[in-house]
Short mmCIF file of C-alpha atoms in Angstrom, two decimals:
data_model
loop_
_atom_site.label_atom_id
_atom_site.label_comp_id
_atom_site.label_asym_id
_atom_site.label_seq_id
_atom_site.Cartn_x
_atom_site.Cartn_y
_atom_site.Cartn_z
CA MET A 1 15.07 17.63 -24.09
CA LYS A 2 18.76 17.24 -23.29
CA PRO A 3 19.39 15.18 -20.11
CA ALA A 4 20.49 17.24 -17.13
CA ALA A 5 24.18 17.08 -16.41
CA ALA A 6 25.26 15.45 -13.18
CA GLU A 7 26.03 17.88 -10.37
CA PRO A 8 29.17 17.40 -8.29
CA ASN A 9 28.43 14.76 -5.67
CA PRO A 10 30.33 15.14 -2.36
CA HIS A 11 29.48 11.55 -1.45
CA GLY A 12 31.46 10.02 -4.30
CA ASP A 13 30.46 6.68 -5.79
CA ALA A 14 27.76 5.26 -3.52
CA CYS A 15 24.34 3.66 -3.60
CA ILE A 16 20.95 4.07 -1.90
CA VAL A 17 18.96 0.83 -1.81
CA LEU A 18 15.26 0.92 -0.94
CA VAL A 19 13.80 -2.41 0.23
CA CYS A 20 10.11 -3.25 -0.16
CA ASN A 21 7.72 -6.18 -0.51
CA GLY A 22 4.30 -5.30 -1.96
CA PRO A 23 2.33 -2.94 -4.23
CA GLY A 24 0.78 -0.96 -1.36
CA GLU A 25 4.16 -0.07 0.13
CA LEU A 26 5.54 0.70 -3.33
CA ALA A 27 2.83 3.28 -3.94
CA THR A 28 2.65 4.88 -0.50
CA TRP A 29 6.18 4.62 0.94
CA VAL A 30 8.72 3.85 -1.78
CA ARG A 31 7.54 6.18 -4.53
CA PRO A 32 7.31 9.34 -2.35
CA LEU A 33 10.73 8.75 -0.77
CA ALA A 34 12.35 7.95 -4.12
CA GLN A 35 10.92 11.12 -5.65
CA ARG A 36 12.13 13.17 -2.69
CA LEU A 37 15.65 11.73 -2.85
CA HIS A 38 15.84 12.51 -6.56
CA ARG A 39 14.86 16.12 -5.81
CA GLU A 40 17.51 16.48 -3.12
CA LEU A 41 20.41 14.54 -4.66
CA PRO A 42 21.84 13.93 -8.13
CA LEU A 43 20.97 10.25 -8.54
CA ARG A 44 20.98 7.90 -11.47
CA PRO A 45 18.82 7.20 -13.45
CA LEU A 46 17.14 10.65 -13.44
CA THR A 47 20.52 12.38 -13.43
CA PRO A 48 22.58 10.48 -16.03
CA GLY A 49 26.25 10.22 -15.15
CA ALA A 50 25.75 11.00 -11.46
CA PRO A 51 28.20 9.12 -9.23
CA MET A 52 25.40 7.82 -6.98
CA ALA A 53 22.44 5.58 -7.90
CA LEU A 54 19.03 4.78 -6.46
CA GLN A 55 18.15 1.08 -6.53
CA LEU A 56 15.28 -1.10 -5.37
CA VAL A 57 15.39 -4.59 -3.87
CA LEU A 58 12.14 -6.53 -3.51
CA VAL A 59 12.06 -9.18 -0.79
CA PRO A 60 10.09 -12.45 -0.44
CA CYS A 61 6.58 -11.98 0.91
CA PRO A 62 3.58 -14.38 0.90
CA ASN A 63 1.25 -11.44 0.29
CA ALA A 64 3.07 -10.13 -2.80
CA THR A 65 1.69 -10.53 -6.32
CA GLY A 66 4.96 -11.46 -8.04
CA ILE A 67 4.91 -8.55 -10.49
CA GLU A 68 6.00 -5.78 -8.11
CA HIS A 69 9.19 -5.38 -10.13
CA GLN A 70 7.12 -4.50 -13.21
CA VAL A 71 5.15 -1.93 -11.22
CA ALA A 72 8.37 -0.40 -9.89
CA ASP A 73 9.95 -0.37 -13.35
CA ARG A 74 7.07 1.75 -14.69
CA MET A 75 7.89 4.39 -12.06
CA GLY A 76 11.19 5.10 -13.83
CA LEU A 77 12.91 6.03 -10.56
CA PHE A 78 15.42 3.19 -10.13
CA GLU A 79 18.62 2.37 -11.95
CA ARG A 80 18.30 -1.29 -11.00
CA ILE A 81 15.44 -3.38 -9.59
CA SER A 82 16.02 -6.79 -8.06
CA PRO A 83 12.85 -8.98 -8.13
CA ALA A 84 11.88 -10.88 -5.00
CA LYS A 85 12.59 -14.24 -6.67
CA ARG A 86 16.27 -13.24 -6.96
CA PHE A 87 16.70 -12.14 -3.36
CA TRP A 88 18.52 -15.26 -2.15
CA SER A 89 20.78 -15.18 -5.18
CA LEU A 90 21.49 -11.53 -4.39
CA LEU A 91 22.52 -12.42 -0.84
CA LEU A 92 24.78 -15.25 -1.97
CA ARG A 93 26.45 -13.52 -4.92
CA PRO A 94 25.59 -9.80 -5.18
CA GLN A 95 27.85 -9.30 -8.20
CA ARG A 96 25.47 -11.41 -10.31
CA LEU A 97 23.33 -8.30 -10.54
CA GLY A 98 26.29 -6.15 -11.55
CA ARG A 99 28.71 -3.93 -9.73
CA TRP A 100 27.80 -2.65 -6.27
CA PRO A 101 29.56 0.44 -4.87
CA ARG A 102 31.61 -0.23 -1.77
CA ARG A 103 29.52 2.19 0.29
CA GLY A 104 25.81 2.80 0.56
CA VAL A 105 22.63 2.90 2.61
CA VAL A 106 19.87 0.27 2.81
CA VAL A 107 16.41 1.60 3.73
CA PHE A 108 13.68 -0.74 4.98
CA LEU A 109 10.24 0.20 3.60
CA GLY A 110 8.20 -2.97 3.89
CA GLY A 111 8.40 -6.71 4.34
CA ASP A 112 10.34 -8.62 6.98
CA GLN A 113 12.84 -6.31 8.67
CA PHE A 114 15.32 -9.17 8.98
CA TRP A 115 15.83 -9.25 5.20
CA THR A 116 17.29 -5.75 5.29
CA VAL A 117 19.53 -6.72 8.19
CA LEU A 118 20.94 -9.53 6.04
CA LEU A 119 21.20 -7.37 2.93
CA SER A 120 22.95 -4.46 4.60
CA ALA A 121 25.41 -6.86 6.28
CA ARG A 122 26.11 -8.65 2.98
CA LEU A 123 26.73 -5.44 1.06
CA GLY A 124 28.53 -3.74 3.93
CA TYR A 125 26.12 -0.79 3.79
CA ARG A 126 24.64 1.28 6.57
CA HIS A 127 21.07 0.52 7.51
CA ILE A 128 17.95 2.51 8.37
CA THR A 129 14.55 1.02 9.27
CA TYR A 130 11.24 2.82 8.94
CA ALA A 131 9.35 1.37 11.92
CA GLU A 132 5.59 1.66 11.61
CA TRP A 133 4.84 -0.20 14.86
CA VAL A 134 8.10 -1.75 16.11
CA ALA A 135 11.81 -1.86 15.24
CA ARG A 136 12.65 -5.56 15.60
CA TRP A 137 16.42 -5.48 15.17
CA PRO A 138 17.65 -2.19 16.71
CA ARG A 139 21.09 -3.65 17.48
CA TRP A 140 21.80 -3.85 13.72
CA ASN A 141 20.09 -0.58 12.73
CA ASP A 142 22.32 2.44 12.28
CA ARG A 143 19.22 4.61 12.49
CA ILE A 144 15.53 4.01 13.20
CA ALA A 145 12.85 6.25 11.70
CA ALA A 146 9.75 5.73 13.84
CA MET A 147 6.28 6.51 12.55
CA GLY A 148 5.23 7.72 15.99
CA PRO A 149 5.91 7.62 19.72
CA ALA A 150 4.36 4.15 20.00
CA ALA A 151 7.17 2.63 17.95
CA ALA A 152 9.85 4.80 19.55
CA ASP A 153 8.78 4.05 23.12
CA ARG A 154 9.07 0.30 22.57
CA LEU A 155 12.83 0.60 22.11
CA ALA A 156 15.17 -0.20 24.99
CA ARG A 157 16.85 2.88 26.46
CA ARG A 158 20.24 2.10 24.94
CA TRP A 159 18.78 2.17 21.41
CA GLN A 160 16.82 5.40 21.87
CA PRO A 161 19.63 7.67 20.56
CA ARG A 162 19.41 5.89 17.20
CA CYS A 163 15.71 6.67 16.83
CA GLN A 164 13.94 9.71 15.42
CA VAL A 165 10.18 10.10 15.14
CA VAL A 166 9.50 11.24 11.57
CA GLY A 167 5.75 10.72 11.33
CA ASP A 168 3.50 8.81 8.94
CA LEU A 169 4.90 8.64 5.40
CA MET A 170 1.37 8.57 4.06
CA ALA A 171 0.53 11.90 5.68
CA ASP A 172 2.14 13.53 2.64
CA LEU A 173 -0.25 11.83 0.18
CA SER A 174 -3.02 14.39 0.61
CA GLU A 175 -0.60 17.26 -0.04
CA ALA A 176 0.40 15.78 -3.40
CA ALA A 177 -3.20 14.91 -4.27
CA ARG A 178 -4.35 18.53 -4.05
CA SER A 179 -2.54 19.40 -7.29
CA GLU A 180 -4.57 16.89 -9.30
CA ARG A 181 -7.26 18.07 -11.73
CA PRO A 182 -10.80 18.14 -10.30
CA LEU A 183 -13.40 15.52 -11.14
CA PRO A 184 -16.62 16.60 -12.87
CA GLN A 185 -19.27 17.74 -10.42
CA GLY A 186 -21.32 15.05 -8.77
CA GLU A 187 -21.52 12.64 -5.87
CA TRP A 188 -18.56 10.30 -6.40
CA VAL A 189 -18.14 6.87 -4.81
CA ALA A 190 -14.91 4.89 -5.23
CA LEU A 191 -15.09 1.14 -5.73
CA MET A 192 -11.93 -0.67 -4.62
CA PRO A 193 -12.19 -4.45 -5.08
CA GLY A 194 -8.53 -5.17 -4.35
CA SER A 195 -5.37 -5.78 -6.34
CA LYS A 196 -4.93 -9.57 -6.13
CA ARG A 197 -6.77 -12.33 -7.95
CA ALA A 198 -8.37 -13.85 -4.86
CA LYS A 199 -9.89 -10.52 -3.81
CA LEU A 200 -10.86 -9.44 -7.32
CA GLN A 201 -12.80 -12.68 -7.90
CA VAL A 202 -15.15 -11.70 -5.10
CA GLY A 203 -14.76 -7.93 -5.06
CA VAL A 204 -15.57 -7.12 -8.70
CA PRO A 205 -18.98 -8.87 -9.01
CA PHE A 206 -19.91 -7.87 -5.44
CA LEU A 207 -19.19 -4.18 -6.04
CA LEU A 208 -20.81 -4.13 -9.50
CA GLU A 209 -24.09 -5.26 -7.98
CA ALA A 210 -23.65 -2.86 -5.05
CA ALA A 211 -23.14 -0.02 -7.56
CA ASP A 212 -26.33 -0.94 -9.42
CA ARG A 213 -28.34 -1.03 -6.20
CA LEU A 214 -26.84 2.22 -4.92
CA ALA A 215 -27.53 3.96 -8.25
CA ALA A 216 -31.17 2.89 -8.03
CA GLN A 217 -31.47 4.56 -4.62
CA ARG A 218 -29.49 7.71 -5.51
CA PRO A 219 -30.00 8.61 -9.18
CA GLY A 220 -27.15 10.70 -10.55
CA ILE A 221 -24.50 9.11 -8.35
CA ARG A 222 -21.13 8.60 -10.06
CA PHE A 223 -18.59 5.82 -9.60
CA LEU A 224 -14.90 5.41 -10.22
CA LEU A 225 -12.64 2.38 -9.90
CA PRO A 226 -8.85 2.79 -9.74
CA VAL A 227 -7.22 0.00 -11.76
CA ALA A 228 -4.51 -1.46 -9.54
CA PRO A 229 -1.06 -1.65 -11.16
CA THR A 230 -1.08 -5.43 -10.66
CA THR A 231 -4.19 -5.96 -12.81
CA SER A 232 -5.70 -4.60 -16.05
CA VAL A 233 -8.99 -3.42 -17.53
CA GLN A 234 -9.40 -6.69 -19.44
CA GLU A 235 -8.95 -8.69 -16.24
CA LEU A 236 -11.60 -6.58 -14.50
CA LEU A 237 -14.00 -7.33 -17.34
CA ALA A 238 -13.25 -11.03 -16.97
CA TYR A 239 -13.88 -10.97 -13.21
CA GLY A 240 -17.30 -9.47 -13.88
CA SER A 241 -18.19 -12.03 -16.56
CA ALA A 242 -19.26 -15.67 -16.67
CA ALA A 243 -15.55 -16.58 -16.83
CA ASN A 244 -15.55 -15.93 -13.09
CA PRO A 245 -17.72 -18.62 -11.45
CA ILE A 246 -18.36 -16.38 -8.42
CA ALA A 247 -20.08 -13.81 -10.65
CA GLN A 248 -23.11 -16.12 -10.93
CA HIS A 249 -23.87 -15.41 -7.26
CA TYR A 250 -24.44 -11.72 -8.03
CA GLY A 251 -27.09 -10.03 -10.09
CA SER A 252 -25.32 -7.24 -11.93
CA GLY A 253 -24.66 -9.15 -15.13
CA GLU A 254 -21.70 -8.95 -17.49
CA PRO A 255 -20.23 -5.45 -17.86
CA VAL A 256 -18.97 -3.96 -21.11
CA LEU A 257 -16.30 -1.38 -21.84
CA GLU A 258 -17.43 1.94 -23.34
CA GLY A 259 -14.50 4.28 -23.76
CA SER A 260 -12.88 4.53 -20.33
CA ASP A 261 -16.05 3.43 -18.51
CA LEU A 262 -17.19 0.04 -17.31
CA VAL A 263 -20.94 -0.16 -17.91
CA THR A 264 -23.24 -2.71 -16.26
CA PRO A 265 -26.39 -4.07 -17.97
CA ALA A 266 -28.42 -1.91 -15.57
CA GLY A 267 -26.67 1.18 -16.94
CA SER A 268 -24.33 2.02 -14.08
CA ARG A 269 -21.23 3.73 -15.47
CA ILE A 270 -17.99 3.25 -13.61
CA ARG A 271 -15.04 5.42 -14.61
CA LEU A 272 -11.84 3.35 -14.78
CA VAL A 273 -8.81 5.27 -13.54
CA GLU A 274 -5.59 3.79 -14.91
CA GLU A 275 -3.08 6.49 -14.01
CA GLN A 276 -1.02 5.69 -10.95
CA PRO A 277 -1.23 6.67 -8.22
CA ALA A 278 -4.92 7.64 -8.24
CA HIS A 279 -4.71 9.75 -5.09
CA GLY A 280 -5.99 12.92 -6.76
CA VAL A 281 -9.32 11.48 -7.88
CA LEU A 282 -9.74 9.34 -4.76
CA SER A 283 -9.35 12.36 -2.50
CA GLN A 284 -12.39 13.96 -4.20
CA CYS A 285 -14.75 11.04 -3.49
CA GLN A 286 -17.46 11.34 -0.87
CA LEU A 287 -17.21 7.65 0.05
CA ALA A 288 -15.30 4.47 -0.84
CA LEU A 289 -16.43 0.85 -0.75
CA THR A 290 -13.25 -1.16 -0.26
CA THR A 291 -11.78 -4.51 0.66
CA VAL A 292 -9.22 -4.79 3.47
CA GLY A 293 -5.54 -4.16 2.77
CA ALA A 294 -3.14 -1.31 2.12
CA ASN A 295 -5.91 0.56 0.27
CA THR A 296 -7.57 1.29 3.62
CA ALA A 297 -4.34 3.01 4.72
CA GLU A 298 -4.24 5.05 1.49
CA LEU A 299 -7.87 6.12 1.83
CA GLY A 300 -7.30 7.00 5.47
CA ALA A 301 -4.27 9.11 4.59
CA LEU A 302 -6.33 10.91 1.96
CA GLY A 303 -9.17 11.48 4.43
CA VAL A 304 -11.71 9.55 2.35
CA PRO A 305 -14.63 8.03 4.33
CA MET A 306 -15.02 4.32 3.64
CA ILE A 307 -16.96 1.16 4.34
CA VAL A 308 -14.61 -1.83 4.60
CA LEU A 309 -16.02 -5.09 3.24
CA VAL A 310 -15.07 -8.66 4.14
CA PRO A 311 -17.66 -11.02 2.59
CA THR A 312 -16.98 -14.46 4.10
CA GLN A 313 -19.33 -16.52 1.95
CA HIS A 314 -16.70 -17.63 -0.60
CA LEU A 315 -14.34 -19.63 1.59
CA HIS A 316 -12.50 -21.48 -1.19
CA VAL A 317 -11.37 -18.11 -2.56
CA MET A 318 -10.63 -16.52 0.80
CA GLN A 319 -8.01 -19.18 1.53
CA ALA A 320 -5.77 -17.18 -0.83
CA TRP A 321 -6.36 -13.88 1.00
CA ASP A 322 -3.48 -12.37 2.92
CA GLY A 323 -3.18 -11.89 6.66
CA GLY A 324 -5.28 -13.43 9.42
CA ILE A 325 -8.33 -13.85 7.19
CA GLY A 326 -6.51 -16.21 4.84
CA ILE A 327 -5.09 -18.16 7.77
CA LEU A 328 -8.53 -18.67 9.31
CA ALA A 329 -10.00 -19.68 5.96
CA ARG A 330 -7.37 -22.42 5.63
CA LEU A 331 -8.11 -24.01 9.02
CA PRO A 332 -9.82 -27.33 8.16
CA PHE A 333 -12.19 -27.37 11.15
CA LEU A 334 -13.21 -23.71 10.97
CA ARG A 335 -13.90 -23.10 7.29
CA TRP A 336 -17.65 -23.35 7.72
CA LEU A 337 -17.45 -21.12 10.82
CA LEU A 338 -15.18 -18.46 9.35
CA GLY A 339 -17.57 -15.58 10.01
CA ALA A 340 -18.08 -16.64 13.64
CA ALA A 341 -14.35 -17.25 14.10
CA LEU A 342 -13.50 -13.81 12.77
CA THR A 343 -16.10 -12.16 14.99
CA ALA A 344 -14.90 -14.00 18.10
CA TRP A 345 -11.27 -13.17 17.35
CA ARG A 346 -12.06 -9.50 16.84
CA MET A 347 -14.12 -9.25 20.04
CA ARG A 348 -11.44 -10.94 22.13
CA ASN A 349 -8.44 -9.13 20.65
CA HIS A 350 -10.06 -5.88 19.50
CA GLY A 351 -8.75 -7.12 16.16
CA PHE A 352 -9.63 -4.44 13.65
CA LEU A 353 -8.98 -5.14 9.98
CA ALA A 354 -8.85 -1.64 8.47
CA TRP A 355 -5.67 0.35 8.98
CA PRO A 356 -7.38 3.50 10.37
CA ASN A 357 -9.07 1.37 13.03
CA ILE A 358 -5.84 -0.49 13.83
CA SER A 359 -3.99 2.80 14.16
CA ALA A 360 -6.65 4.40 16.36
CA GLY A 361 -7.37 1.29 18.44
CA ARG A 362 -11.08 1.96 17.93
CA GLN A 363 -13.61 1.89 15.13
CA VAL A 364 -13.19 4.99 13.00
CA VAL A 365 -14.55 3.46 9.78
CA PRO A 366 -17.21 0.71 9.63
CA GLU A 367 -16.04 -2.85 8.96
CA ARG A 368 -18.62 -5.24 7.59
CA VAL A 369 -17.55 -8.85 8.09
CA GLY A 370 -19.64 -11.94 7.37
CA ALA A 371 -22.08 -13.16 4.73
CA ILE A 372 -22.84 -9.58 3.71
CA THR A 373 -24.79 -8.77 0.54
CA PRO A 374 -24.52 -5.98 -2.04
CA GLN A 375 -28.07 -4.95 -1.11
CA GLU A 376 -27.08 -4.39 2.53
CA ILE A 377 -23.95 -2.46 1.61
CA ALA A 378 -25.81 -0.28 -0.92
CA ALA A 379 -28.40 0.59 1.72
CA GLU A 380 -25.71 1.50 4.24
CA ALA A 381 -23.78 3.56 1.68
CA ALA A 382 -26.98 5.41 0.72
CA ASP A 383 -27.60 6.19 4.39
CA TRP A 384 -24.09 7.63 4.82
CA LEU A 385 -24.43 9.73 1.67
CA ALA A 386 -27.79 11.03 2.84
CA HIS A 387 -26.12 12.39 5.97
CA PRO A 388 -23.10 14.43 4.82
CA GLN A 389 -22.45 15.68 8.35
CA ARG A 390 -21.74 12.10 9.45
CA LEU A 391 -19.40 11.64 6.50
CA GLU A 392 -17.59 14.83 7.43
CA GLY A 393 -17.21 13.55 10.98
CA MET A 394 -15.54 10.38 9.67
CA ARG A 395 -13.34 12.49 7.39
CA GLU A 396 -12.23 14.64 10.33
CA ASP A 397 -11.42 11.53 12.38
CA LEU A 398 -9.27 10.23 9.53
CA ARG A 399 -7.49 13.58 9.21
CA SER A 400 -6.72 13.61 12.93
CA LEU A 401 -5.08 10.17 12.64
CA ARG A 402 -3.00 11.15 9.63
CA GLY A 403 -0.70 13.58 11.41
CA GLN A 404 1.23 16.45 9.85
CA PRO A 405 2.99 16.21 6.48
CA GLY A 406 6.78 16.17 6.44
CA ALA A 407 7.64 12.54 7.21
CA VAL A 408 9.05 11.89 3.73
CA ALA A 409 11.35 14.91 3.97
CA ALA A 410 12.47 13.86 7.46
CA LEU A 411 13.26 10.31 6.35
CA ALA A 412 15.13 11.59 3.30
CA GLY A 413 17.20 13.75 5.65
CA MET A 414 18.09 10.72 7.76
CA VAL A 415 19.14 8.81 4.64
CA ARG A 416 21.43 11.68 3.62
CA GLU A 417 23.02 11.70 7.07
CA LEU A 418 24.01 8.05 6.63
CA LEU A 419 25.64 8.56 3.24
CA PRO A 420 29.46 8.45 3.10
CA PRO A 421 31.14 11.65 4.33
CA PRO A 422 32.53 14.05 1.71
CA SER A 423 36.10 13.05 2.55
CA ALA A 424 35.52 9.37 1.72
CA ASP A 425 37.27 7.98 -1.32
CA SER A 426 35.34 6.58 -4.24
CA ALA A 427 34.89 2.85 -4.51
#
């Protein structure tokens, strides 16, 4: 097919730079906005020869995997991607990465908001921050796109005119997921062990045994496991084998690959979903068993009931987890009391771990923290599945938190407003 010709661009030679830090934000915030901008504007690389480009800058983050740039490259939406390891070099000498147009817009979509303040100042571009909970540097934001009134109301009065409430970017995920092809009939449960090595070491063998035990209680149940873009099928097999020393603590045994299914020795078949994002198939599941992280926000946006799992019995691995859990696991005098420390912290601070619960300020989805076992989780999952009206109640709670679609379109509109005016000269 012949590439589409570039349409006349009233903004001249300019650049839109999206800034992000991790795989969760790439999938749920960056990709939808990038796709929307490409639909509304002639942008390179999807419109060859267009005078304006869409670029991505990844920023340093202790919770990143280090291969986010590879994940972003597979999206095919960006003319240029700057890996996180080159961020400081980018700030010092931007021209090392090639020519930068004189005018542009930097959009914060994850990480430390201060990095986008520095980047926009260095490039001389205008700056917009998507504020999920708080806009930390409103003085240096040209515009602030707030997820909701909570973020907007925290701004001082003099910065309020810069702010617009756009809504939750992930509210649009369910709309896109509806166009996906349906799964075969059956009772589907999603297994989501995580996307990083430290979580996969525990999550894969734990969930394989949980699947075996759940299948024994509910014959005919079907499982799927979305393969995170930062891992592979072969790595999942390795995490479930004797190559992973944690696997010896679980009774599922070493899985094998049959076609696109992971099959346990007990005969449980787990469909591996490699296409990204997997929102279409996930939205059709009755229940998900998941670790903490951005996946709980994705499932919540899709309205998928879930049980969130934080097994604390493998402390040497949990030291590499992200967030407060990893910090607690690294404290030398509390390692053996991690479960108690987490429980005390949560009771004192109402410290929920799953994003739907954090957003609601109350428990919407169950969080199971401590020395939990696959047997306990399988029994709880079977109980939820045996009471579909309870599952539907959780689904409705998640839908009420999600808000109305349209945030991506609203944010794209704000980005367009910050682009150079039609009368501006080209760089």
